[in-house]
PDB file of C-alpha atoms and ligand atoms in Angstrom:
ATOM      1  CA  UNK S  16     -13.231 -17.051  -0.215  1.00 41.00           C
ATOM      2  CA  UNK S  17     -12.821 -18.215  -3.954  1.00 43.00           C
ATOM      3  CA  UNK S  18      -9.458 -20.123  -4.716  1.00 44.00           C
ATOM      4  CA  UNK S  19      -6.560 -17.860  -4.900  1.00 45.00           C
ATOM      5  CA  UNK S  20      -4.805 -17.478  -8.211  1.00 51.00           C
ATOM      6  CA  UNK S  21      -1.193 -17.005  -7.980  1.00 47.00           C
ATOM      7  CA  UNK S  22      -0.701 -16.546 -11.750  1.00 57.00           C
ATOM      8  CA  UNK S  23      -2.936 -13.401 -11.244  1.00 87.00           C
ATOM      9  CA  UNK S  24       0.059 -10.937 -11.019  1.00 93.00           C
ATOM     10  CA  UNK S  25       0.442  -7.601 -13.323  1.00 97.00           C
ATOM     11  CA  UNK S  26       2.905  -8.171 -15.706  1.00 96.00           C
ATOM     12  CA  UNK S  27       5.887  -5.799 -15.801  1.00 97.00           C
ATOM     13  CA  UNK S  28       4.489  -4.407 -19.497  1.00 97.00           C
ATOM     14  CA  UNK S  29       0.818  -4.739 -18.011  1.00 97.00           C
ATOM     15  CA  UNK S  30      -1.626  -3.237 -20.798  1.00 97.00           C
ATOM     16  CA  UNK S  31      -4.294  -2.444 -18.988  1.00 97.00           C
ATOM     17  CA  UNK S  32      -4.962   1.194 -18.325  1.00 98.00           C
ATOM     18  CA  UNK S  33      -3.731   3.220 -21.168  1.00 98.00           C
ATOM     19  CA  UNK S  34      -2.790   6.627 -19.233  1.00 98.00           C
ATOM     20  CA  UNK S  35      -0.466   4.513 -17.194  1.00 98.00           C
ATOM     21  CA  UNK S  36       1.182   2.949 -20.320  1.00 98.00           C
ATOM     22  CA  UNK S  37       1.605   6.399 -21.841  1.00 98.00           C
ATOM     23  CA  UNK S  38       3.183   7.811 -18.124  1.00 98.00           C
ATOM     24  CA  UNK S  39       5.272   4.823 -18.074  1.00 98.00           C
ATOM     25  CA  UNK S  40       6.664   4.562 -21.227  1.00 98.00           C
ATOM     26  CA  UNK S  41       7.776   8.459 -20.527  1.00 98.00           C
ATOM     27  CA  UNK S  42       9.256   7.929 -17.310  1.00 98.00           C
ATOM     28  CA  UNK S  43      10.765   4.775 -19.304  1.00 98.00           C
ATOM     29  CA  UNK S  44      12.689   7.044 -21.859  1.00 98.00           C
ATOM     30  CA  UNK S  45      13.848   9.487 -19.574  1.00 98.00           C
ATOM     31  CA  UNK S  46      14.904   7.511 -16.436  1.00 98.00           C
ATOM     32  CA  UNK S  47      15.167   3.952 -18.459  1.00 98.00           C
ATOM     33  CA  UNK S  48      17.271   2.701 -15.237  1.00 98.00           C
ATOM     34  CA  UNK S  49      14.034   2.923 -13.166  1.00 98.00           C
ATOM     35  CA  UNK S  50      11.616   0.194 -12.696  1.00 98.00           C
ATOM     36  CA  UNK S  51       9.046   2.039 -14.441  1.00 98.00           C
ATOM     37  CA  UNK S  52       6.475  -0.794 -14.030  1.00 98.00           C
ATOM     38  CA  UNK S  53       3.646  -1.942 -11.928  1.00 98.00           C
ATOM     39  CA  UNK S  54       5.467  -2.524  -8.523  1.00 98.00           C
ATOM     40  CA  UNK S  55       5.250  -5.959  -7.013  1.00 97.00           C
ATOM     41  CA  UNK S  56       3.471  -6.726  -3.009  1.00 98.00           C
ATOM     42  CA  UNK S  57       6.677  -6.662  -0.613  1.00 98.00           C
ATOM     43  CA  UNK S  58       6.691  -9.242   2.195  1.00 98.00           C
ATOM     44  CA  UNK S  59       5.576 -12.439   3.285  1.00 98.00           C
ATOM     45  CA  UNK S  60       2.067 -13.833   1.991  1.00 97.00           C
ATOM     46  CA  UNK S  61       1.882 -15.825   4.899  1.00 98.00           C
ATOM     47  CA  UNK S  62       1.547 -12.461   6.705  1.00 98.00           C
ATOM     48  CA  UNK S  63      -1.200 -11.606   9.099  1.00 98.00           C
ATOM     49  CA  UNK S  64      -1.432  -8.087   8.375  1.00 98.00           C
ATOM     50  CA  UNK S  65      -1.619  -6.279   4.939  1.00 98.00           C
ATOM     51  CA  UNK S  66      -0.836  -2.482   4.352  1.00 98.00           C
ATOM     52  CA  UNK S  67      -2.386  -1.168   1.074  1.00 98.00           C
ATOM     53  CA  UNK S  68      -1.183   2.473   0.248  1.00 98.00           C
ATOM     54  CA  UNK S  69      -2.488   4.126  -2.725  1.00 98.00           C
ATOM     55  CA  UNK S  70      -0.043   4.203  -5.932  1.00 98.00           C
ATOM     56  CA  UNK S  71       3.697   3.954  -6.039  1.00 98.00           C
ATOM     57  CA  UNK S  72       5.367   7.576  -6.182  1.00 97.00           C
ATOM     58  CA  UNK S  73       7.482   8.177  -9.530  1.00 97.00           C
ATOM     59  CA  UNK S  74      10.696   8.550  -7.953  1.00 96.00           C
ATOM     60  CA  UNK S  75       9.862   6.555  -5.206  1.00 97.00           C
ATOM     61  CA  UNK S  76       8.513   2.911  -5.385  1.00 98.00           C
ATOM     62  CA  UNK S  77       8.175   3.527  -9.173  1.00 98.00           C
ATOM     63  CA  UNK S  78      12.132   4.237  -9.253  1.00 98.00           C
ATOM     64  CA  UNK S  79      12.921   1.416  -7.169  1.00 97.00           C
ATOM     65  CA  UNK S  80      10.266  -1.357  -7.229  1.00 98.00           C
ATOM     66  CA  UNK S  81       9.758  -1.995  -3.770  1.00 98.00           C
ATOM     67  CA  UNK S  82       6.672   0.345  -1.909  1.00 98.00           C
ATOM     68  CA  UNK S  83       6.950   3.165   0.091  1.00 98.00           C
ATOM     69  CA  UNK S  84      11.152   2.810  -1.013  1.00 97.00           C
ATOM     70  CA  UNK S  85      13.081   6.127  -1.721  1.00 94.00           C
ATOM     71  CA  UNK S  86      10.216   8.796  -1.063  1.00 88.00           C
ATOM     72  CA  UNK S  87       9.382  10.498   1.976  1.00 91.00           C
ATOM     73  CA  UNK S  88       5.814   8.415   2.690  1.00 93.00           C
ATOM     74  CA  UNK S  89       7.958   5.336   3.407  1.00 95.00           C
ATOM     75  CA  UNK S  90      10.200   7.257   6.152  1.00 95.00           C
ATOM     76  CA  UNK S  91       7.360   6.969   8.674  1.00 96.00           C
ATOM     77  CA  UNK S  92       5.376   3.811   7.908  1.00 97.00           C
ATOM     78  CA  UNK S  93       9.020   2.336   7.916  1.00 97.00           C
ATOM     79  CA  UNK S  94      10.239   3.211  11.032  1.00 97.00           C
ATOM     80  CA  UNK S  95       6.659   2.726  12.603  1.00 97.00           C
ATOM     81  CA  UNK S  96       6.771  -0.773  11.168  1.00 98.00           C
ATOM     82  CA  UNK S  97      10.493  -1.640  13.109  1.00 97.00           C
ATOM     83  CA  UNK S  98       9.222  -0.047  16.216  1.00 98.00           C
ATOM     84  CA  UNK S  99       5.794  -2.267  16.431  1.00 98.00           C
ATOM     85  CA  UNK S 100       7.943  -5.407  14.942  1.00 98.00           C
ATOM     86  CA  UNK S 101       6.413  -5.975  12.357  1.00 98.00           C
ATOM     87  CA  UNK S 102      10.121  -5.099  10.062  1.00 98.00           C
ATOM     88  CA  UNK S 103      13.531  -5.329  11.222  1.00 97.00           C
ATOM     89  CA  UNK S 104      17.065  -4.401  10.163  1.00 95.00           C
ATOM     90  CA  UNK S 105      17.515  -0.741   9.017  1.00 92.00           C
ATOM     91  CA  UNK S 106      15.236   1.379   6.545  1.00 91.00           C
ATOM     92  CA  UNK S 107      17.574   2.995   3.963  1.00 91.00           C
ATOM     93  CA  UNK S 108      15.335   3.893   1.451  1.00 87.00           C
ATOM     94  CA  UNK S 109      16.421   1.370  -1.426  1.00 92.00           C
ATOM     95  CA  UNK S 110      15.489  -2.261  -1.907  1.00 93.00           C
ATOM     96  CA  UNK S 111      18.783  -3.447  -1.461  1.00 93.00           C
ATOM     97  CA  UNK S 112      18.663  -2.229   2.072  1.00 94.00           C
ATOM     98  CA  UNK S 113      18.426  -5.721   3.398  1.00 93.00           C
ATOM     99  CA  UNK S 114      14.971  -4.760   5.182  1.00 96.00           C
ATOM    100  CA  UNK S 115      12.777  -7.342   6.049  1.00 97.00           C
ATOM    101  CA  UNK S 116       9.275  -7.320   6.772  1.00 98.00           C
ATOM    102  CA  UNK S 117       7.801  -9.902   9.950  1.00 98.00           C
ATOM    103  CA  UNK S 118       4.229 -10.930   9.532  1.00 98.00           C
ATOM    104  CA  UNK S 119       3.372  -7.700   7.438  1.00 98.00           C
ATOM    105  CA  UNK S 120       2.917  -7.393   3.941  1.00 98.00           C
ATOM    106  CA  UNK S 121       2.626  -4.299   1.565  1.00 98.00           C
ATOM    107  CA  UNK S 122       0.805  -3.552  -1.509  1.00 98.00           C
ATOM    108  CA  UNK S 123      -1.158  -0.697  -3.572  1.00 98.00           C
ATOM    109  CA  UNK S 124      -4.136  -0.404  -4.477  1.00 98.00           C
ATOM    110  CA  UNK S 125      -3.048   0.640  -8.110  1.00 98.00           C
ATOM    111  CA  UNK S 126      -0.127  -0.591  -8.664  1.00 98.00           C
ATOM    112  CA  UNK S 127       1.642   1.792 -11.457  1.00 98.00           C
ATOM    113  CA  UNK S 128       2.704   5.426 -10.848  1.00 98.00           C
ATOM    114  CA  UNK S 129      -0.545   7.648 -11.694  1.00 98.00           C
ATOM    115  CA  UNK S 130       0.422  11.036 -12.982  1.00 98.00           C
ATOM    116  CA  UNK S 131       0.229  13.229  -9.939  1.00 96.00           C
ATOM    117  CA  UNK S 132      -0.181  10.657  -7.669  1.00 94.00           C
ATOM    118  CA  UNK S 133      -3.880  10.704  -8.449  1.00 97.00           C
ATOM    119  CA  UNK S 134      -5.404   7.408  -9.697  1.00 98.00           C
ATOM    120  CA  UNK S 135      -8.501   8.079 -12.233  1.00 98.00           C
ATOM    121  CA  UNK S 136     -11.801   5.524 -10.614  1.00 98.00           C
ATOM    122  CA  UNK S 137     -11.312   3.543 -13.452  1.00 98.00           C
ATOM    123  CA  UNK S 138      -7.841   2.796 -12.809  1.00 98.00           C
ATOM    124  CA  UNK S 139      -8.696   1.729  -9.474  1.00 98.00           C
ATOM    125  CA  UNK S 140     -11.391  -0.460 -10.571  1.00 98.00           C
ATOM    126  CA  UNK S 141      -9.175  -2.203 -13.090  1.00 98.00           C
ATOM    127  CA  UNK S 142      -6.082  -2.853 -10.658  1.00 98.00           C
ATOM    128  CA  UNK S 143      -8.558  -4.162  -7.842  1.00 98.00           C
ATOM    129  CA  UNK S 144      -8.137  -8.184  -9.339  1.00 97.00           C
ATOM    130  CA  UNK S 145      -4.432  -7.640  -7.969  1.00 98.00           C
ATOM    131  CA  UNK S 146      -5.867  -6.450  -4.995  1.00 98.00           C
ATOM    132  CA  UNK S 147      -7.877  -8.949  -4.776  1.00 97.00           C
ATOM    133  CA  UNK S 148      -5.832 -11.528  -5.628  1.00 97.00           C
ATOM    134  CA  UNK S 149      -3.255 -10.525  -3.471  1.00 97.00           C
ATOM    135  CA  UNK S 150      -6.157 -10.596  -0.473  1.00 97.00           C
ATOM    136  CA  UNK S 151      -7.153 -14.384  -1.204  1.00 96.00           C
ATOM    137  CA  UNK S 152      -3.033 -15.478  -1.753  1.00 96.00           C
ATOM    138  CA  UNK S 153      -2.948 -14.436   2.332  1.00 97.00           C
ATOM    139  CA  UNK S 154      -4.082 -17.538   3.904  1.00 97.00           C
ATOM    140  CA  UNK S 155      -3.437 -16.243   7.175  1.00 98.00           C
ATOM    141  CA  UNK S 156      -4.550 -12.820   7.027  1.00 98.00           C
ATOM    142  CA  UNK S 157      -6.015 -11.122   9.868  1.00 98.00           C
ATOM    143  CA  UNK S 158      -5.429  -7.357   9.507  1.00 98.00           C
ATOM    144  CA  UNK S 159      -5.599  -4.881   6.856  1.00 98.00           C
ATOM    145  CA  UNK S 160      -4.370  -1.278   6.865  1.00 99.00           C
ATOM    146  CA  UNK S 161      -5.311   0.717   4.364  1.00 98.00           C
ATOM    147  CA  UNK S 162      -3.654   4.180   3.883  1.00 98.00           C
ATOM    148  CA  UNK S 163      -6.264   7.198   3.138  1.00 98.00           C
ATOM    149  CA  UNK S 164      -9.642   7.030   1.529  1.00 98.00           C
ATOM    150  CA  UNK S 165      -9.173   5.465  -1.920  1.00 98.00           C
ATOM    151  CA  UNK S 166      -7.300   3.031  -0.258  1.00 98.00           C
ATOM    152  CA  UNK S 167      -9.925   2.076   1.831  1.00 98.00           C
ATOM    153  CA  UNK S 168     -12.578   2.393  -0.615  1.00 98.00           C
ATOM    154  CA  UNK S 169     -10.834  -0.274  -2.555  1.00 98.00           C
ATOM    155  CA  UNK S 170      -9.637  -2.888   0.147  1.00 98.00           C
ATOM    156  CA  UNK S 171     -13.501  -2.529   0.935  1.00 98.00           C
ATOM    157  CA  UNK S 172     -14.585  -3.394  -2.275  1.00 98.00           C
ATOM    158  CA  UNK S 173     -12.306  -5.886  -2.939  1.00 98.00           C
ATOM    159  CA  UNK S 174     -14.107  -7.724  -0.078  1.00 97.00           C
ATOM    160  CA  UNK S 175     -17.177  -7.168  -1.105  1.00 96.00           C
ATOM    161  CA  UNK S 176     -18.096  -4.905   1.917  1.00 97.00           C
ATOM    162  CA  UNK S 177     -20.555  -2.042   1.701  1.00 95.00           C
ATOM    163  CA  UNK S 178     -18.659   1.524   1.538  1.00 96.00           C
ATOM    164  CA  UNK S 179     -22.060   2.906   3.585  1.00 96.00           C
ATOM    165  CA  UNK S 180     -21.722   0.522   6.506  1.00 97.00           C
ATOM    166  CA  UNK S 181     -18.162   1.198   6.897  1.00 98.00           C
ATOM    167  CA  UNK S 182     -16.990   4.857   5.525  1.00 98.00           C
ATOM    168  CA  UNK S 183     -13.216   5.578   6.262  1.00 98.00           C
ATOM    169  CA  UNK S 184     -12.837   7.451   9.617  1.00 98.00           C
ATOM    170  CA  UNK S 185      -8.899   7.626  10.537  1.00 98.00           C
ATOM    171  CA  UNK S 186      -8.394   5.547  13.581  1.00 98.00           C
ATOM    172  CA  UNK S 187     -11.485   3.926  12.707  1.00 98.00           C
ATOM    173  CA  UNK S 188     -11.533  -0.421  12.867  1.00 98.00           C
ATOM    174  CA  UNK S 189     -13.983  -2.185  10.726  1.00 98.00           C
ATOM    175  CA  UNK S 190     -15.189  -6.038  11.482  1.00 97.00           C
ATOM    176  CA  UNK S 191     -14.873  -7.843   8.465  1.00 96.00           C
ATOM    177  CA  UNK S 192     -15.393 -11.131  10.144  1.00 91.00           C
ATOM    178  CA  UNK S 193     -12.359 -12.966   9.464  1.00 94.00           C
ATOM    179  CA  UNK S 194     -10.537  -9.721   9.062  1.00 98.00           C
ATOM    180  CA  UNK S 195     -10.534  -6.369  10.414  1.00 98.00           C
ATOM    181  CA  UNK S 196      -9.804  -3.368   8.429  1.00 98.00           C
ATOM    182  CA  UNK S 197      -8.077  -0.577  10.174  1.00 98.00           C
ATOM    183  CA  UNK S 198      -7.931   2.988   8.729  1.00 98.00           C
ATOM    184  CA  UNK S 199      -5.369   5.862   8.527  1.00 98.00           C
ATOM    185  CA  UNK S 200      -4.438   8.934   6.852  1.00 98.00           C
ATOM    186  CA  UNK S 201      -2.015   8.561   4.113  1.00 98.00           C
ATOM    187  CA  UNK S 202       0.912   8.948   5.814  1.00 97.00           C
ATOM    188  CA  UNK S 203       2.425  11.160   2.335  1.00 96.00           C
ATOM    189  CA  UNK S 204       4.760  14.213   2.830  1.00 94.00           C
ATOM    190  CA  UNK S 205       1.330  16.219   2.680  1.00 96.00           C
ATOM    191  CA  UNK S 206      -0.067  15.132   5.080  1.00 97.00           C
ATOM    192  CA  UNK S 207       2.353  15.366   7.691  1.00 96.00           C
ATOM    193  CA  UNK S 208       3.508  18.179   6.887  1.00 96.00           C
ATOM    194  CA  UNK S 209       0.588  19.965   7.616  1.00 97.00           C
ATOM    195  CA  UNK S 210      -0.124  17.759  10.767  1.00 97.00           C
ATOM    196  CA  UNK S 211      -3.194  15.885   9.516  1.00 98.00           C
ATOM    197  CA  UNK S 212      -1.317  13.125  10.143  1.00 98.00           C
ATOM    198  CA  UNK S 213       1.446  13.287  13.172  1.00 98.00           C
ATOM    199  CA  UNK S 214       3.688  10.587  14.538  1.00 97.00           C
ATOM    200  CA  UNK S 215       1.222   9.921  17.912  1.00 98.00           C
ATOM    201  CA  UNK S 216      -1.932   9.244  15.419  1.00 98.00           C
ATOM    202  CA  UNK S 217       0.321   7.019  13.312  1.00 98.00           C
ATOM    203  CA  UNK S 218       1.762   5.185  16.066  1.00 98.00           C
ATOM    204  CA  UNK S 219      -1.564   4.694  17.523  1.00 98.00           C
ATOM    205  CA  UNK S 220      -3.481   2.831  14.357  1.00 98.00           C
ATOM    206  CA  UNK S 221      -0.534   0.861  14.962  1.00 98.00           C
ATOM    207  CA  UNK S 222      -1.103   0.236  18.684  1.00 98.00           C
ATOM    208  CA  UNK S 223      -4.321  -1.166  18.162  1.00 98.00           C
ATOM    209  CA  UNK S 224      -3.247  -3.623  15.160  1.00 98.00           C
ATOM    210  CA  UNK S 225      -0.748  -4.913  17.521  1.00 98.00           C
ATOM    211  CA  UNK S 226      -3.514  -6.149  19.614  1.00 97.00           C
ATOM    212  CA  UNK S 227      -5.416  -7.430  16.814  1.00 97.00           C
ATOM    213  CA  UNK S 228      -2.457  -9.373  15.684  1.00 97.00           C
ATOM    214  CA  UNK S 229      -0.822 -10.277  19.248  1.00 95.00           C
TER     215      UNK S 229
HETATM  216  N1  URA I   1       4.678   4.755  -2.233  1.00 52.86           N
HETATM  217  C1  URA I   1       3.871   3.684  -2.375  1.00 52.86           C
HETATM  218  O1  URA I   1       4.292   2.599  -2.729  1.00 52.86           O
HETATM  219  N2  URA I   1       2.561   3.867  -2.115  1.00 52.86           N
HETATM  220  C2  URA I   1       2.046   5.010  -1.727  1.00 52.86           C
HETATM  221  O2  URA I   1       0.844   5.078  -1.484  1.00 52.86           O
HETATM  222  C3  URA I   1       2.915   6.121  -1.583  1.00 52.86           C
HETATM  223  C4  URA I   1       4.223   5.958  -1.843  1.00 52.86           C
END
């Protein structure tokens, strides 16, 4: 793995992909309490396990700064998270909520709020040195879960994996020699609403990092 770079953080006024900047500067001067920024990894980067979802939600980790906080997606990967250990205290939805994550770390693959949740491939590409960078800042890391398809497609990439050998399949675990990358539906409001994603199949993906990270 090449050095890690610390420094290599998106700034809170991060230029980079100009339909974000226009999106956030709205959502700036009509909710200018929000974060309205690019929203910052939450937990320990001594972690062995890293969750990547896709893009903060606007009124939920864009809102609040912390991912998966104050929208529905978080209500399930949160409580999944305290039942398999790898949080503890109590979920309540807002940063202040003094929950803390044990050997788990979150990011997303694009870190600003996308209008309509729906990252162009571009933005992707040009938020995937975070990615990165937050990858090689894991010294430690042994599991990554990434959270639907463009998730995976760009936790793949950032290790320089091919997407052919190793398509997303939910459920699926993929050797990546010093790490393995596990996949699962996006556990949105979507999805389990309509039941392509229940508790059981969550819980599961879950069940099988626990034995990867024992
Ligand atoms: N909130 C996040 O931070 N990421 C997602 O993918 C969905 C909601």
């Amino acid at each position: 793995m090449p050095a890690p770079n610390s420094a290599l953080e998106p700034g809170h006024d991060c230029p980079i992909c100009p339909r974000l900047v226009a999106f956030r500067d709205t959502a700036r001067a009509a909710w200018p309490e929000w974060h309205n920024g690019p929203v910052p990894s939450f937990g320990p980067s001594a972690a062995r396990l890293l969750i990547v979802g896709l893009a903060p939600g606007l009124k939920g980790a864009n809102r609040t700064g912390r991912p998966f906080t104050g929208d529905y997606a978080g209500d399930l990967l949160y409580s999944t998270l305290i039942k398999f250990g790898f949080a503890r205290g109590q979920f309540a939805a807002r940063p202040d909520d003094g929950l803390a994550l044990i050997d788990c770390r979150i990011t997303n693959a694009v870190r600003c709020v996308p209008p309509e949740n729906k990252p162009t491939p571009a933005e992707i590409t040009a938020c995937r040195p975070f990615l990165i960078n937050t990858i090689e800042t894991m010294p430690a890391l042994r599991a990554i879960l990434t959270l639907g398809k463009i998730s995976h497609d760009s936790v793949l990439r950032a290790l320089g994996a091919k997407l052919s050998a190793h398509p997303f399949v939910h459920g699926a675990r993929h050797d990546l020699g010093p790490v393995a990358v596990f996949d699962s539906y996006h556990c949105s409001r979507y999805n389990t609403n309509t039941g392509v994603l229940t508790t059981p199949m969550f819980e599961n993906v879950f069940a099988a990092i626990r034995q990867e990270v024992a």
